[in-house]
Coordinates of C-alpha atoms in Angstrom, one line a residue:
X4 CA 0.0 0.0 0.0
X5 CA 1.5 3.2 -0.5
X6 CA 1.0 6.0 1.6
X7 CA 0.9 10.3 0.5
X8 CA 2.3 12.3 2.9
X9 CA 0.9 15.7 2.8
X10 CA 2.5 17.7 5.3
X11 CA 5.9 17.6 7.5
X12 CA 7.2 14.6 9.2
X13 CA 6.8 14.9 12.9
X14 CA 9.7 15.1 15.6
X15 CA 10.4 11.4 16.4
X16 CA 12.7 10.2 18.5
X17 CA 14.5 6.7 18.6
X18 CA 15.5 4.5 21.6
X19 CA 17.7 2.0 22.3
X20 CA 18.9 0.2 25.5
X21 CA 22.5 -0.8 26.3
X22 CA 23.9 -3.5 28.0
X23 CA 27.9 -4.9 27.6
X24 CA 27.4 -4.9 23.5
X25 CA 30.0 -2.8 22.3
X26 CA 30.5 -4.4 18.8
X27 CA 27.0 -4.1 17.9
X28 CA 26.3 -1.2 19.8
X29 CA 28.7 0.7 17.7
X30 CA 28.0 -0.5 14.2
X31 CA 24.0 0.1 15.5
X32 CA 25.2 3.8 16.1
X33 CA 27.5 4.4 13.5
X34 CA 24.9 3.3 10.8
X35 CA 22.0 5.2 12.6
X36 CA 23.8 8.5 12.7
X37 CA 25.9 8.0 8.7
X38 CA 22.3 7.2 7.3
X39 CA 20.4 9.9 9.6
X40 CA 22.5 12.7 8.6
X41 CA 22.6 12.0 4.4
X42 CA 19.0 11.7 4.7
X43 CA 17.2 14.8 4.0
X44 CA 15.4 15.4 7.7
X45 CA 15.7 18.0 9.7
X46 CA 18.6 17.2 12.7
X47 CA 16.1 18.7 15.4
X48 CA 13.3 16.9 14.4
X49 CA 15.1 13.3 15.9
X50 CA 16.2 12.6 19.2
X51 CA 18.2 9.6 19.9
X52 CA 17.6 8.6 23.0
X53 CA 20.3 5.5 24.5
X54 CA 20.2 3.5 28.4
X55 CA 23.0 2.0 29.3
X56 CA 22.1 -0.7 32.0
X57 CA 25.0 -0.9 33.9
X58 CA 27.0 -2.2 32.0
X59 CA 30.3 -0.8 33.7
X60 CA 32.3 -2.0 30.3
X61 CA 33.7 -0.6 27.6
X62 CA 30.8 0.0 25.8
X63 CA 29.1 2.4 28.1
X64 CA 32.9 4.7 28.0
X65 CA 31.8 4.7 24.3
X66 CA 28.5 5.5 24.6
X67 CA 30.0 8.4 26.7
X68 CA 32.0 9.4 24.0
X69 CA 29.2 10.4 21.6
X70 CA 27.7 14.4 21.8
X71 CA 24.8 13.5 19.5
X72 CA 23.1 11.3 21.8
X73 CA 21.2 11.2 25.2
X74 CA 23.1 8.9 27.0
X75 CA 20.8 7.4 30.1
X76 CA 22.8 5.7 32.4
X77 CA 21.0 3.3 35.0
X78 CA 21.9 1.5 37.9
X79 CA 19.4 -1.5 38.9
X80 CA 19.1 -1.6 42.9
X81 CA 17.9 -5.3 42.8
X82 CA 18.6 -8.3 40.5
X83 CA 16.6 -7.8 37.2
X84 CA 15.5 -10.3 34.8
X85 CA 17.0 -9.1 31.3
X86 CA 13.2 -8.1 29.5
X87 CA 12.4 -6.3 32.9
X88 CA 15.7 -4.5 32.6
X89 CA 15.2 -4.0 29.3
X90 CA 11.7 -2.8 29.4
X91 CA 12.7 -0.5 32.9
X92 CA 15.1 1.1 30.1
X93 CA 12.8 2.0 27.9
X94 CA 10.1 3.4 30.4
X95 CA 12.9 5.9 31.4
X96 CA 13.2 7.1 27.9
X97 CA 9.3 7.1 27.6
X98 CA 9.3 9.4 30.9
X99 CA 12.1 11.9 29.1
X100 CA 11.3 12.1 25.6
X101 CA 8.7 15.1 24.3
X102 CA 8.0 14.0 21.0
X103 CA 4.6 12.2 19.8
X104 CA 6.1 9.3 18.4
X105 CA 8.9 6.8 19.4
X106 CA 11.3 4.4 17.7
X107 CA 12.3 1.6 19.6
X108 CA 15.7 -0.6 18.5
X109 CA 17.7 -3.0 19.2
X110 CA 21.7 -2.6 19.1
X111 CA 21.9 -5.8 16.8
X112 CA 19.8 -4.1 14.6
X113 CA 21.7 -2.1 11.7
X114 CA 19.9 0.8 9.4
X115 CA 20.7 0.8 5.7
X116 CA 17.9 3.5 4.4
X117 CA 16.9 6.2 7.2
X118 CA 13.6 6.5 5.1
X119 CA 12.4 3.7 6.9
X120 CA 11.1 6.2 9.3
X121 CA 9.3 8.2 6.9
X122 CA 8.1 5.2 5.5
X123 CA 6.6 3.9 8.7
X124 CA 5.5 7.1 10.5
X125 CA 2.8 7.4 7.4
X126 CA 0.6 4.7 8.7
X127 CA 0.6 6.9 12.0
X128 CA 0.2 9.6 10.2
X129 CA -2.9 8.6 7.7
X130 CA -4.6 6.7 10.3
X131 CA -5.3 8.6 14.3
X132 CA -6.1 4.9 15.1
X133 CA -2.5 3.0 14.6
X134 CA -0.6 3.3 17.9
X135 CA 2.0 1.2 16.8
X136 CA 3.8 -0.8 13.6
X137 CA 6.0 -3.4 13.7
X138 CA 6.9 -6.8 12.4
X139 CA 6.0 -10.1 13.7
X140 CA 9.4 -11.9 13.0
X141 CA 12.6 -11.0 14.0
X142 CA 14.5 -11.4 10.5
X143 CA 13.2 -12.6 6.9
X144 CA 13.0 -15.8 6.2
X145 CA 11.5 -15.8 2.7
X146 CA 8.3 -17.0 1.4
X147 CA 9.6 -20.7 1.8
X148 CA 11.1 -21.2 4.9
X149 CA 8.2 -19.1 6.3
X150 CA 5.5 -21.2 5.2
X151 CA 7.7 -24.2 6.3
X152 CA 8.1 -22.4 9.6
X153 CA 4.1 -21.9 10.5
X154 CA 3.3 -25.8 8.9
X155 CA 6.4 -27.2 11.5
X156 CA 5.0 -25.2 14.4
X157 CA 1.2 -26.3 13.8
X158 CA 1.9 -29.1 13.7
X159 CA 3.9 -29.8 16.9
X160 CA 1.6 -27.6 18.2
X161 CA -1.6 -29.9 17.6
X162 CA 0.7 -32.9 18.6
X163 CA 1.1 -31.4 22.1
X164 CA -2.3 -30.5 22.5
X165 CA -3.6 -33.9 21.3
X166 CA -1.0 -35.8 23.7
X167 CA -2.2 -33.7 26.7
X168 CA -5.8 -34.3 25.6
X169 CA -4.8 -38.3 25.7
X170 CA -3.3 -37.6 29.5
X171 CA 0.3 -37.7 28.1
X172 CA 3.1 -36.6 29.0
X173 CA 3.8 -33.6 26.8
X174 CA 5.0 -29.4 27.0
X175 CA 2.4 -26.5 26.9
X176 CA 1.6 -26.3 23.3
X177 CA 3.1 -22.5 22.2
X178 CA 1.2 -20.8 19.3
X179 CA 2.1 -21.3 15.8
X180 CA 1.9 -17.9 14.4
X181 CA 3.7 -14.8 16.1
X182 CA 1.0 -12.6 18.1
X183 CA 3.4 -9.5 19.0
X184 CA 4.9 -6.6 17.4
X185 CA 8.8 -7.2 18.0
X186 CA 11.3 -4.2 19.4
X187 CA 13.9 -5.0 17.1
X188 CA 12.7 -2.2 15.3
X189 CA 8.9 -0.8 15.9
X190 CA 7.1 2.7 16.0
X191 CA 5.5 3.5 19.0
X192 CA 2.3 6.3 19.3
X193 CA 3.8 7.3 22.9
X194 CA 1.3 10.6 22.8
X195 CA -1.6 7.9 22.8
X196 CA 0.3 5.5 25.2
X197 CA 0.9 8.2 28.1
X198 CA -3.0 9.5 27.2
X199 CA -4.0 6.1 28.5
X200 CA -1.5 5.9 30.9
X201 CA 0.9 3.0 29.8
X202 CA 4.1 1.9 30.1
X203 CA 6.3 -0.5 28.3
X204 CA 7.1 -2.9 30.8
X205 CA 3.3 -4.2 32.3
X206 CA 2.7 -7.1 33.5
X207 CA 5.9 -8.2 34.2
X208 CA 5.8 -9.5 30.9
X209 CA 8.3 -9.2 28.0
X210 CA 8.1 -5.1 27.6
X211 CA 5.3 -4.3 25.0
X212 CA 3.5 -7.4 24.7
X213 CA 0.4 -6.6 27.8
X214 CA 0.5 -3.1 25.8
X215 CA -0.2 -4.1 22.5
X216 CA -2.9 -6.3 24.1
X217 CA -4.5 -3.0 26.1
X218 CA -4.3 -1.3 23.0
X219 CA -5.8 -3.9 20.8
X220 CA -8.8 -4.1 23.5
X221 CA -9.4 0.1 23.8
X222 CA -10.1 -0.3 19.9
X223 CA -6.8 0.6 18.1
X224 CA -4.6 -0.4 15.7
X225 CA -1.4 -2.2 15.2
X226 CA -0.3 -2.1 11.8
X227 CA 1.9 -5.0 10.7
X228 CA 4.6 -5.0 8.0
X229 CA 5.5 -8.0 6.4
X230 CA 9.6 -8.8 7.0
X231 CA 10.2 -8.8 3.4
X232 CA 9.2 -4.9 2.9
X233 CA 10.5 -3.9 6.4
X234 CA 14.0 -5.8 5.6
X235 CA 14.5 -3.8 2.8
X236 CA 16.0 -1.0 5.3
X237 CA 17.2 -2.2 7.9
X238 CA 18.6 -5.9 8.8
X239 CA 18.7 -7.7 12.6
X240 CA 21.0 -10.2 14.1
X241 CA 18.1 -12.4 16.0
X242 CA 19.0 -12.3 19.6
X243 CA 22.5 -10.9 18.6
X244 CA 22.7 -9.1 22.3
X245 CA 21.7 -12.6 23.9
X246 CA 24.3 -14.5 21.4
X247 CA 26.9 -12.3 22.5
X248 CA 26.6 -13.4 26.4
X249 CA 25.3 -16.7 25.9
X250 CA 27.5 -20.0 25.4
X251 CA 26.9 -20.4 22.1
X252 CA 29.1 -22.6 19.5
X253 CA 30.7 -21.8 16.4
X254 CA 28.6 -23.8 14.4
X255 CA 25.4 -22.3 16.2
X256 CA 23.0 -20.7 13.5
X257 CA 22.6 -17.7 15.4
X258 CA 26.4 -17.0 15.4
X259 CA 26.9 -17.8 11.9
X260 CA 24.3 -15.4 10.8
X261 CA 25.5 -12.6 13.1
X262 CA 29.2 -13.7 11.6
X263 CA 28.0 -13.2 8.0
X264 CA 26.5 -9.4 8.9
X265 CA 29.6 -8.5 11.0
X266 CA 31.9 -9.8 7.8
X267 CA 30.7 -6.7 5.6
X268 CA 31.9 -4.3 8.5
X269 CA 35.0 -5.4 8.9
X270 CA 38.2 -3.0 7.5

């Protein structure tokens, strides 16, 4: 579908939370501000908003390093799962921020075309009722692996229900399909949001999910993208920040995806 805009882009702002990710963190960056500053937008109309959470590493002396951002820096009193963490990060930004609409980001995610904020600020824009757009899946798998993806998943997911059903043995069946809007990259109506008083983190769930739900029930809109038009602009290392910390293997597909991206940045 394509959208007319008809008057100004809106000030926006973009967030992104911080914690011991230096590679990506600065590739995320580096990207974000080459492609926001050869793109013909006004520089006060964008904020970039960043949280470190506590990472006491080298990649918060970066962040520290860098004028053209607003560099949060939190320290958790308690031991803090890593989405409520994550999700506290962003309600901090959410609590600073003045503009009407927000961009939240991951640091594994890397910007090719800053008119991917254009681009998704128009369904905002043509429709009061959208509070947020976003994609379902993380990365794109093609029409193919897709449709192989949702067949696999129904079906272990009928298997488990039809096991428990029998009195088996057997795990929860998960959906099939993805429900949520992902953070990896998503716009955010944060006017509407603080209208209605919410938050990211609800629920103590992972931070957006009980919002989109709230939102879906007070009669609004969440606009999805399909990965194949959204991964024209942008691309994401699926649970890069996690892969980074985690005891993954070499021959993990995770790592040899997040590999492959990292190869075209190398000197």
């Amino acid at each position: 579908m394509n959208i007319t805009l008809t008057h100004p882009l809106p000030k926006f702002s973009i967030a992104l939370v911080n914690y011991k990710t230096l590679e990506l963190t600065k590739i995320c960056l580096e990207l974000l501000k080459k492609h926001l500053d050869s793109a013909d937008l006004d520089p006060k109309s964008v904020d970039v908003w960043v949280v470190d959470n506590h990472s006491q590493d080298e990649s918060v002396e970066y962040l520290r390093t860098l004028d053209w951002i607003h560099l949060i820096e939190r320290a958790p009193t308690e031991h803090e799962e890593g989405f409520v963490a994550h999700g506290r990060g962003l309600d901090l930004i959410l609590q600073q921020i003045k503009s009407d609409y927000l961009f939240l980001m991951h640091t594994d995610t890397f910007v090719y075309d800053a008119s991917v904020f254009e681009w998704a600020l128009k369904f905002c824009l043509a429709d009061e009722k959208v509070a947020a757009v976003g994609c379902l899946e993380q990365l794109n798998r093609g029409y193919l692996r897709t449709v192989w993806r949702i067949t696999s998943r129904f079906c272990k997911h009928y298997s488990r229900r039809f096991r428990l059903f029998l009195g088996l043995n057997a795990r929860q069946p998960k959906p099939y399909v993805e429900a949520y809007l992902k953070s990896f990259f998503a716009l955010w109506n944060v006017k509407l949001m603080k209208q209605q008083g919410y938050v990211f983190l609800m629920e103590n769930r992972i931070p957006g999910y009980a919002l989109q739900d709230k939102l879906k029930q007070d009669g609004y809109k969440l606009k999805i993208v399909s990965p194949m038009r959204l991964f024209k602009f942008l691309d994401h290392i699926e649970a890069g920040t996690v892969g980074l910390r985690a005891l993954y293997s070499d021959m993990n597909r995770r790592v040899k995806r997040k590999k492959s991206i990292l190869k075209k940045f190398e000197s």
